[in-house]
mmCIF file of C-alpha atoms in Angstrom:
data_model
loop_
_atom_site.group_PDB
_atom_site.id
_atom_site.type_symbol
_atom_site.label_atom_id
_atom_site.label_comp_id
_atom_site.label_asym_id
_atom_site.label_seq_id
_atom_site.Cartn_x
_atom_site.Cartn_y
_atom_site.Cartn_z
ATOM 1 C CA MET T 181 84.688 99.421 54.549
ATOM 2 C CA LYS T 182 81.311 98.599 52.574
ATOM 3 C CA LEU T 183 81.769 97.206 48.928
ATOM 4 C CA ASN T 184 79.078 96.648 46.348
ATOM 5 C CA ILE T 185 78.194 92.937 45.511
ATOM 6 C CA LEU T 186 78.703 92.211 41.935
ATOM 7 C CA THR T 187 77.134 89.370 39.929
ATOM 8 C CA ALA T 188 78.970 86.722 38.247
ATOM 9 C CA ALA T 189 78.074 88.333 34.874
ATOM 10 C CA VAL T 190 80.293 91.424 35.419
ATOM 11 C CA VAL T 191 82.502 92.372 32.547
ATOM 12 C CA THR T 192 86.012 93.786 32.398
ATOM 13 C CA SER T 193 84.808 97.450 32.921
ATOM 14 C CA GLY T 194 82.816 96.493 35.770
ATOM 15 C CA LEU T 195 85.701 94.948 37.445
ATOM 16 C CA ALA T 196 87.656 98.133 37.001
ATOM 17 C CA MET T 197 84.767 99.972 38.649
ATOM 18 C CA PHE T 198 84.874 97.412 41.618
ATOM 19 C CA ALA T 199 88.660 98.092 42.167
ATOM 20 C CA SER T 200 88.015 101.855 42.253
ATOM 21 C CA SER T 201 85.101 101.352 44.791
ATOM 22 C CA ALA T 202 87.277 99.441 47.186
ATOM 23 C CA ASN T 203 89.930 102.169 47.385
ATOM 24 C CA ALA T 204 87.514 105.175 47.170
ATOM 25 C CA ALA T 205 87.763 105.875 50.883
ATOM 26 C CA MET T 206 91.594 105.928 50.893
ATOM 27 C CA VAL T 207 93.674 108.923 49.810
ATOM 28 C CA THR T 208 97.245 108.806 49.229
ATOM 29 C CA ASP T 209 99.502 111.840 49.218
ATOM 30 C CA SER T 210 102.651 112.641 47.069
ATOM 31 C CA HIS T 211 104.838 110.898 49.895
ATOM 32 C CA GLY T 212 102.936 107.710 49.947
ATOM 33 C CA ASN T 213 101.207 108.376 53.181
ATOM 34 C CA VAL T 214 97.444 107.522 53.266
ATOM 35 C CA GLY T 215 94.385 108.678 55.071
ATOM 36 C CA TYR T 216 90.794 107.247 55.313
ATOM 37 C CA ASP T 217 87.326 108.872 55.281
ATOM 38 C CA SER T 218 86.355 107.624 58.623
ATOM 39 C CA TYR T 219 88.077 106.450 61.976
ATOM 40 C CA ASP T 220 86.452 102.982 61.704
ATOM 41 C CA GLU T 221 87.881 102.668 58.027
ATOM 42 C CA CYS T 222 91.375 103.570 59.287
ATOM 43 C CA VAL T 223 90.916 101.100 62.290
ATOM 44 C CA ALA T 224 89.889 98.343 60.106
ATOM 45 C CA ALA T 225 92.928 98.801 57.799
ATOM 46 C CA VAL T 226 95.204 98.746 60.879
ATOM 47 C CA LYS T 227 93.698 95.588 62.205
ATOM 48 C CA ASP T 228 93.687 93.702 58.891
ATOM 49 C CA GLY T 229 97.295 94.641 58.132
ATOM 50 C CA SER T 230 96.631 96.643 54.957
ATOM 51 C CA ALA T 231 97.279 100.195 56.461
ATOM 52 C CA LYS T 232 100.498 102.039 55.541
ATOM 53 C CA PHE T 233 101.451 103.914 58.548
ATOM 54 C CA TYR T 234 102.449 107.575 58.349
ATOM 55 C CA THR T 235 106.156 108.484 57.852
ATOM 56 C CA PRO T 236 107.291 112.058 58.264
ATOM 57 C CA TYR T 237 109.347 113.692 55.601
ATOM 58 C CA THR T 238 110.561 116.810 57.204
ATOM 59 C CA TYR T 239 112.879 117.602 60.260
ATOM 60 C CA GLN T 240 112.447 120.134 63.083
ATOM 61 C CA ASN T 241 113.566 120.171 66.657
ATOM 62 C CA PRO T 242 111.254 120.269 69.556
ATOM 63 C CA LYS T 243 109.392 123.423 70.333
ATOM 64 C CA PRO T 244 107.916 123.560 73.886
ATOM 65 C CA ARG T 245 104.838 125.589 74.531
ATOM 66 C CA ALA T 246 103.885 127.413 77.660
ATOM 67 C CA GLY T 247 103.925 125.232 80.807
ATOM 68 C CA GLU T 248 105.812 122.587 79.119
ATOM 69 C CA VAL T 249 109.227 122.153 80.975
ATOM 70 C CA ASN T 250 110.576 119.029 79.636
ATOM 71 C CA VAL T 251 110.404 116.775 76.478
ATOM 72 C CA GLU T 252 111.198 113.063 76.410
ATOM 73 C CA LYS T 253 111.672 110.955 73.283
ATOM 74 C CA MET T 254 109.565 107.657 73.304
ATOM 75 C CA ARG T 255 107.789 105.230 71.269
ATOM 76 C CA LEU T 256 104.105 105.793 70.753
ATOM 77 C CA SER T 257 103.328 102.565 72.545
ATOM 78 C CA GLU T 258 105.260 103.617 75.555
ATOM 79 C CA VAL T 259 103.004 106.597 76.263
ATOM 80 C CA MET T 260 100.060 106.345 78.501
ATOM 81 C CA ILE T 261 97.210 108.742 78.041
ATOM 82 C CA PRO T 262 96.356 110.825 81.143
ATOM 83 C CA GLN T 263 92.982 109.708 82.584
ATOM 84 C CA SER T 264 91.750 113.163 82.386
ATOM 85 C CA VAL T 265 92.271 113.307 78.604
ATOM 86 C CA VAL T 266 90.708 109.725 78.215
ATOM 87 C CA ASN T 267 87.531 111.142 80.037
ATOM 88 C CA ASN T 268 87.325 114.475 78.198
ATOM 89 C CA GLN T 269 87.789 112.819 74.783
ATOM 90 C CA SER T 270 85.699 109.696 75.571
ATOM 91 C CA LEU T 271 88.548 107.459 74.573
ATOM 92 C CA ARG T 272 88.053 103.781 74.843
ATOM 93 C CA THR T 273 91.551 103.048 75.832
ATOM 94 C CA ALA T 274 94.431 104.804 77.601
ATOM 95 C CA ASP T 275 97.270 103.163 75.661
ATOM 96 C CA TYR T 276 98.875 103.039 72.067
ATOM 97 C CA GLN T 277 99.605 99.336 71.937
ATOM 98 C CA ALA T 278 97.795 99.080 68.561
ATOM 99 C CA GLY T 279 98.805 102.508 67.422
ATOM 100 C CA ALA T 280 96.626 105.499 66.507
ATOM 101 C CA CYS T 281 94.228 106.534 63.870
ATOM 102 C CA ASP T 282 94.129 110.358 64.126
ATOM 103 C CA LEU T 283 92.310 113.074 62.188
ATOM 104 C CA GLY T 284 94.782 114.859 59.963
ATOM 105 C CA VAL T 285 95.158 118.482 60.566
ATOM 106 C CA GLY T 286 97.155 121.533 59.025
ATOM 107 C CA GLN T 287 99.512 124.021 60.239
ATOM 108 C CA SER T 288 99.178 125.761 63.668
ATOM 109 C CA ASN T 289 101.518 127.134 66.400
ATOM 110 C CA GLY T 290 104.446 127.222 64.070
ATOM 111 C CA ARG T 291 104.194 123.476 63.269
ATOM 112 C CA TYR T 292 102.609 121.388 60.550
ATOM 113 C CA GLY T 293 100.351 118.559 60.978
ATOM 114 C CA VAL T 294 99.934 116.056 57.943
ATOM 115 C CA SER T 295 100.189 116.782 54.228
ATOM 116 C CA GLY T 296 97.457 118.906 52.716
ATOM 117 C CA ALA T 297 96.036 115.876 50.865
ATOM 118 C CA LEU T 298 95.402 114.230 54.307
ATOM 119 C CA VAL T 299 93.823 117.077 56.199
ATOM 120 C CA GLY T 300 90.380 115.967 57.271
ATOM 121 C CA LYS T 301 91.242 112.259 56.764
ATOM 122 C CA TYR T 302 92.013 109.705 59.468
ATOM 123 C CA VAL T 303 95.737 108.829 59.349
ATOM 124 C CA PRO T 304 97.222 105.553 60.823
ATOM 125 C CA PHE T 305 100.202 105.839 63.109
ATOM 126 C CA ALA T 306 102.307 102.853 64.016
ATOM 127 C CA SER T 307 102.615 101.898 67.563
ATOM 128 C CA ASP T 308 106.419 102.028 67.345
ATOM 129 C CA MET T 309 106.492 105.679 65.896
ATOM 130 C CA PRO T 310 108.901 107.796 67.680
ATOM 131 C CA VAL T 311 107.317 110.785 69.416
ATOM 132 C CA ASN T 312 108.230 113.787 71.428
ATOM 133 C CA VAL T 313 106.324 113.673 74.758
ATOM 134 C CA TYR T 314 106.048 117.035 76.305
ATOM 135 C CA MET T 315 105.888 117.224 80.138
ATOM 136 C CA ASP T 316 104.600 119.671 82.700
ATOM 137 C CA SER T 317 106.495 120.705 85.829
ATOM 138 C CA SER T 318 105.080 117.515 87.757
ATOM 139 C CA GLY T 319 106.387 115.255 85.018
ATOM 140 C CA ASN T 320 103.059 114.385 83.560
ATOM 141 C CA PRO T 321 102.696 114.170 79.758
ATOM 142 C CA VAL T 322 100.636 116.998 78.234
ATOM 143 C CA ARG T 323 101.238 116.737 74.644
ATOM 144 C CA LEU T 324 102.665 114.458 71.837
ATOM 145 C CA THR T 325 104.104 115.350 68.537
ATOM 146 C CA MET T 326 105.753 113.365 65.769
ATOM 147 C CA GLN T 327 109.506 113.228 66.920
ATOM 148 C CA GLN T 328 111.293 113.644 63.544
ATOM 149 C CA CYS T 329 109.434 116.685 62.379
ATOM 150 C CA ASP T 330 107.668 117.812 65.663
ATOM 151 C CA ASN T 331 104.518 117.996 63.740
ATOM 152 C CA HIS T 332 101.437 117.879 65.873
ATOM 153 C CA PHE T 333 98.387 115.543 65.852
ATOM 154 C CA GLY T 334 94.688 116.477 65.612
ATOM 155 C CA ASP T 335 94.746 117.048 69.414
ATOM 156 C CA ASN T 336 97.332 116.969 72.234
ATOM 157 C CA PHE T 337 97.150 113.266 72.061
ATOM 158 C CA PRO T 338 96.237 111.349 68.983
ATOM 159 C CA THR T 339 93.172 109.142 69.010
ATOM 160 C CA PRO T 340 94.445 105.491 69.784
ATOM 161 C CA VAL T 341 93.299 102.227 68.228
ATOM 162 C CA VAL T 342 91.725 99.909 70.729
ATOM 163 C CA SER T 343 93.576 96.715 71.085
ATOM 164 C CA GLU T 344 91.870 93.398 70.561
ATOM 165 C CA ALA T 345 90.156 92.519 73.902
ATOM 166 C CA LYS T 346 91.454 89.503 75.475
ATOM 167 C CA ALA T 347 88.964 86.853 76.549
ATOM 168 C CA PRO T 348 88.359 86.843 80.185
ATOM 169 C CA GLU T 349 89.424 83.705 82.220
ATOM 170 C CA ALA T 350 86.948 81.287 83.077
ATOM 171 C CA GLN T 351 85.392 81.820 86.768
ATOM 172 C CA VAL T 352 85.278 78.839 88.946
ATOM 173 C CA ALA T 353 81.650 78.352 90.102
ATOM 174 C CA ILE T 354 81.390 78.203 93.992
ATOM 175 C CA GLU T 355 78.287 76.680 95.385
ATOM 176 C CA GLU T 356 78.907 77.497 98.810
ATOM 177 C CA ALA T 357 81.192 79.625 101.100
ATOM 178 C CA ARG T 358 84.541 78.177 102.051
ATOM 179 C CA ILE T 359 86.974 79.014 104.612
ATOM 180 C CA VAL T 360 90.706 78.316 103.971
ATOM 181 C CA GLU T 361 93.788 78.630 106.023
ATOM 182 C CA PRO T 362 96.601 79.435 103.496
ATOM 183 C CA VAL T 363 100.197 79.477 104.446
ATOM 184 C CA VAL T 364 101.979 82.466 102.850
ATOM 185 C CA ILE T 365 105.865 81.957 102.519
ATOM 186 C CA GLU T 366 106.440 85.177 100.743
ATOM 187 C CA THR T 367 103.781 87.635 99.588
ATOM 188 C CA LYS T 368 104.588 90.079 96.661
ATOM 189 C CA ARG T 369 101.101 90.547 95.205
ATOM 190 C CA VAL T 370 97.463 91.202 96.270
ATOM 191 C CA ILE T 371 95.135 88.316 95.796
ATOM 192 C CA ARG T 372 91.551 88.824 94.447
ATOM 193 C CA PRO T 373 88.529 88.547 94.142
ATOM 194 C CA SER T 374 85.961 87.264 96.833
ATOM 195 C CA GLN T 375 85.258 83.560 96.361
ATOM 196 C CA TYR T 376 87.157 82.717 99.477
ATOM 197 C CA VAL T 377 87.964 84.458 102.871
ATOM 198 C CA VAL T 378 91.222 84.306 104.650
ATOM 199 C CA LYS T 379 91.134 83.109 108.313
ATOM 200 C CA GLU T 380 94.862 83.736 109.190
ATOM 201 C CA VAL T 381 98.177 83.775 107.497
ATOM 202 C CA ILE T 382 101.482 82.323 108.967
ATOM 203 C CA ILE T 383 104.711 83.371 107.475
ATOM 204 C CA ALA T 384 107.347 81.018 108.141
ATOM 205 C CA PRO T 385 110.978 80.017 106.713
ATOM 206 C CA GLN T 386 110.466 77.532 104.255
ATOM 207 C CA ASP T 387 112.611 74.810 105.718
ATOM 208 C CA GLN T 388 110.205 74.879 108.745
ATOM 209 C CA ILE T 389 107.128 74.113 106.690
ATOM 210 C CA ASN T 390 106.409 70.510 106.119
ATOM 211 C CA ARG T 391 103.405 68.719 104.396
ATOM 212 C CA VAL T 392 102.267 65.221 104.725
ATOM 213 C CA GLU T 393 99.467 63.550 102.794
ATOM 214 C CA THR T 394 96.544 62.184 105.005
ATOM 215 C CA GLU T 395 93.167 60.689 103.947
ATOM 216 C CA SER T 396 91.393 64.045 104.322
ATOM 217 C CA GLY T 397 94.025 65.923 102.265
ATOM 218 C CA THR T 398 97.487 67.676 102.743
ATOM 219 C CA ALA T 399 98.331 68.594 106.471
ATOM 220 C CA ILE T 400 100.623 71.421 107.271
ATOM 221 C CA ALA T 401 103.001 71.714 110.198
ATOM 222 C CA ILE T 402 104.973 74.636 111.138
ATOM 223 C CA GLU T 403 107.666 74.730 113.765
ATOM 224 C CA ASN T 404 107.420 77.550 116.360
ATOM 225 C CA ARG T 405 110.249 78.393 118.829
ATOM 226 C CA ASN T 406 107.415 78.904 121.587
ATOM 227 C CA GLN T 407 104.927 76.268 120.554
ATOM 228 C CA ARG T 408 106.605 73.124 119.013
ATOM 229 C CA ASN T 409 103.279 71.556 117.712
ATOM 230 C CA VAL T 410 101.668 73.781 115.122
ATOM 231 C CA VAL T 411 99.180 72.081 112.918
ATOM 232 C CA ILE T 412 96.982 74.284 110.819
ATOM 233 C CA GLY T 413 95.002 71.776 108.712
ATOM 234 C CA GLN T 414 94.584 71.592 104.925
ATOM 235 C CA GLU T 415 96.670 73.401 102.666
ATOM 236 C CA ALA T 416 95.162 76.060 100.252
ATOM 237 C CA ASP T 417 95.837 75.034 96.541
ATOM 238 C CA ALA T 418 96.826 77.336 93.829
ATOM 239 C CA GLU T 419 93.182 77.731 92.605
ATOM 240 C CA VAL T 420 92.010 78.847 96.136
ATOM 241 C CA LEU T 421 94.897 81.366 96.461
ATOM 242 C CA GLU T 422 94.068 82.760 93.140
ATOM 243 C CA ASN T 423 90.446 83.464 94.171
ATOM 244 C CA THR T 424 91.071 84.718 97.757
ATOM 245 C CA GLU T 425 90.244 88.136 98.836
ATOM 246 C CA ILE T 426 92.316 89.882 101.393
ATOM 247 C CA GLY T 427 89.893 92.564 102.222
ATOM 248 C CA GLN T 428 89.255 91.866 105.775
ATOM 249 C CA THR T 429 91.153 91.998 108.950
ATOM 250 C CA PHE T 430 93.026 88.700 109.960
ATOM 251 C CA PRO T 431 95.930 87.770 112.159
ATOM 252 C CA VAL T 432 99.453 87.322 110.731
ATOM 253 C CA PHE T 433 101.808 85.109 112.561
ATOM 254 C CA GLN T 434 105.554 85.386 112.117
ATOM 255 C CA VAL T 435 107.237 82.142 113.011
ATOM 256 C CA PRO T 436 110.946 82.518 113.948
ATOM 257 C CA ASN T 437 113.788 80.327 112.658
ATOM 258 C CA ASN T 438 114.427 77.269 114.890
ATOM 259 C CA ASP T 439 117.077 74.568 114.551
ATOM 260 C CA ALA T 440 117.108 70.922 115.112
ATOM 261 C CA PRO T 441 113.508 70.027 115.194
ATOM 262 C CA GLN T 442 112.113 66.667 115.214
ATOM 263 C CA ARG T 443 109.100 65.865 112.985
ATOM 264 C CA MET T 444 106.844 62.818 112.757
ATOM 265 C CA VAL T 445 103.368 61.647 111.828
ATOM 266 C CA ASP T 446 100.745 61.073 114.486
ATOM 267 C CA PRO T 447 99.587 57.487 114.080
ATOM 268 C CA ASN T 448 96.332 58.275 115.553
ATOM 269 C CA THR T 449 95.374 61.334 113.409
ATOM 270 C CA GLY T 450 97.598 60.989 110.563
ATOM 271 C CA GLU T 451 98.635 64.457 110.921
ATOM 272 C CA PHE T 452 102.233 65.871 110.792
ATOM 273 C CA ILE T 453 103.436 67.068 114.155
ATOM 274 C CA ILE T 454 106.743 68.614 115.569
ATOM 275 C CA VAL T 455 107.884 67.411 118.960
ATOM 276 C CA GLU T 456 110.856 68.287 121.206
#
């Protein structure tokens, strides 16, 4: 919101004009709900904490339209906007984590929108506002309304407020390509992106994996029922694993359980080995 800059010599009447200018872009209806002249002004009020979120004041049950086979009750923040809607409306986000600033509209299809004073204004809606989510036969959301009154928004999905962008994590500069041989005990996620390349993955019971510090780093030994001496070199640290791409073909070895191994350090190489 743009404000006129006043000089220090302003008089009492001038101060009154300044207060009026500061609120000129906001309209309040008889129920205390507010609307703003522009989407940006509404978003600014939401982000600086000054916005008063819309509160319905009537009550109506859900009224499905053609093609809507189910209705679920959710909080606005629990709704994900379908990608087709995001693309068609050129939205900058697909979620309502920061709420919505939607263009107020009047009555249509047997349901009201916002109060008359707010039609044509941008109205702030809280992220925790209860909404009706109408679903198609495939279980996809196709329309939202205000849960208490079933009043509709300016479109099937209100215009979301874009959450503050999180700063990206610092990337580690890699001067040269590195080949690593990580040991994976249990994998439940995909590791990206492509600073490092996986050579092989060995999956083994945790009690059969042993590490020993050597002059060149941590050596890894894994006991195998068929091959008692399995030494695979340096251990990949957390930083390497976080920056490893699994986008290529590589061998995966499953090491079976084996009891009663004898483990020792090779005095010549300093590596950890397993012997009969």
